[in-house]
Coordinates of C-alpha atoms in Angstrom, one line a residue:
M1 CA 107.5 1.4 161.8
D2 CA 108.1 -2.3 162.6
V3 CA 110.0 -3.0 165.8
T4 CA 111.4 -6.4 167.0
V5 CA 111.0 -6.6 170.8
E6 CA 112.9 -9.3 172.6
V7 CA 111.7 -9.9 176.1
V8 CA 114.9 -11.4 177.6
S9 CA 114.6 -15.0 178.7
E10 CA 111.0 -15.2 177.4
D11 CA 109.9 -14.4 173.8
T12 CA 110.2 -12.1 170.9
H13 CA 107.4 -9.9 169.4
E14 CA 107.1 -8.1 166.1
V15 CA 105.2 -4.9 166.7
S16 CA 104.0 -2.2 164.3
V17 CA 103.9 1.3 165.8
G18 CA 103.3 4.8 164.5
D19 CA 106.1 7.2 163.6
A20 CA 105.5 9.3 166.8
A21 CA 105.3 6.3 169.2
T22 CA 107.3 6.2 172.4
Y23 CA 108.8 3.2 174.2
A24 CA 105.8 3.4 176.6
D25 CA 103.5 2.9 173.6
L26 CA 105.7 -0.1 172.5
L27 CA 105.4 -1.7 176.0
A28 CA 101.6 -1.2 175.9
E29 CA 101.5 -3.2 172.6
I30 CA 103.0 -6.2 174.3
D31 CA 101.0 -5.8 177.6
Y32 CA 103.9 -4.6 179.9
S33 CA 104.0 -1.7 182.2
P34 CA 107.0 0.7 182.4
Q35 CA 107.0 0.0 186.1
E36 CA 107.8 -3.7 185.6
V37 CA 110.3 -3.6 182.8
S38 CA 113.3 -1.6 181.4
V39 CA 113.7 -1.1 177.7
L40 CA 117.3 -1.4 176.4
V41 CA 118.7 -0.1 173.1
D42 CA 122.2 -1.3 172.4
G43 CA 122.5 -2.5 176.0
S44 CA 121.6 0.9 177.5
P45 CA 118.2 1.8 179.2
V46 CA 116.0 4.4 177.5
P47 CA 113.3 6.7 178.9
E48 CA 109.8 5.5 178.4
D49 CA 108.7 8.8 176.9
Q50 CA 111.5 8.9 174.3
P51 CA 110.4 8.4 170.7
I52 CA 111.3 5.1 169.1
E53 CA 114.2 5.5 166.6
V54 CA 115.4 1.9 166.3
D55 CA 114.0 -1.3 164.8
A56 CA 115.0 -3.7 167.6
V57 CA 114.9 -3.4 171.4
Q58 CA 115.4 -5.7 174.4
V59 CA 113.0 -5.6 177.4
V60 CA 114.2 -6.8 180.8
R61 CA 111.6 -7.7 183.4
L62 CA 112.4 -6.1 186.7
I63 CA 109.7 -7.8 188.7
K64 CA 109.0 -11.5 188.4
G65 CA 106.6 -13.7 190.4
G66 CA 107.8 -14.8 193.7

């Protein structure tokens, strides 16, 4: 499955993941930790252990350099 991952206010990635992949797997593909970001589907956060069922997500960074 191909998923478009938009990291809000940064960049967009096209990622290929397996059919049983979770949102945590997706984050690992773009080198983000579930502790530093939140994944949004249609504007709502989703659990990191939930299987991916959409072809586009947004990622919002919760921690940014300071």
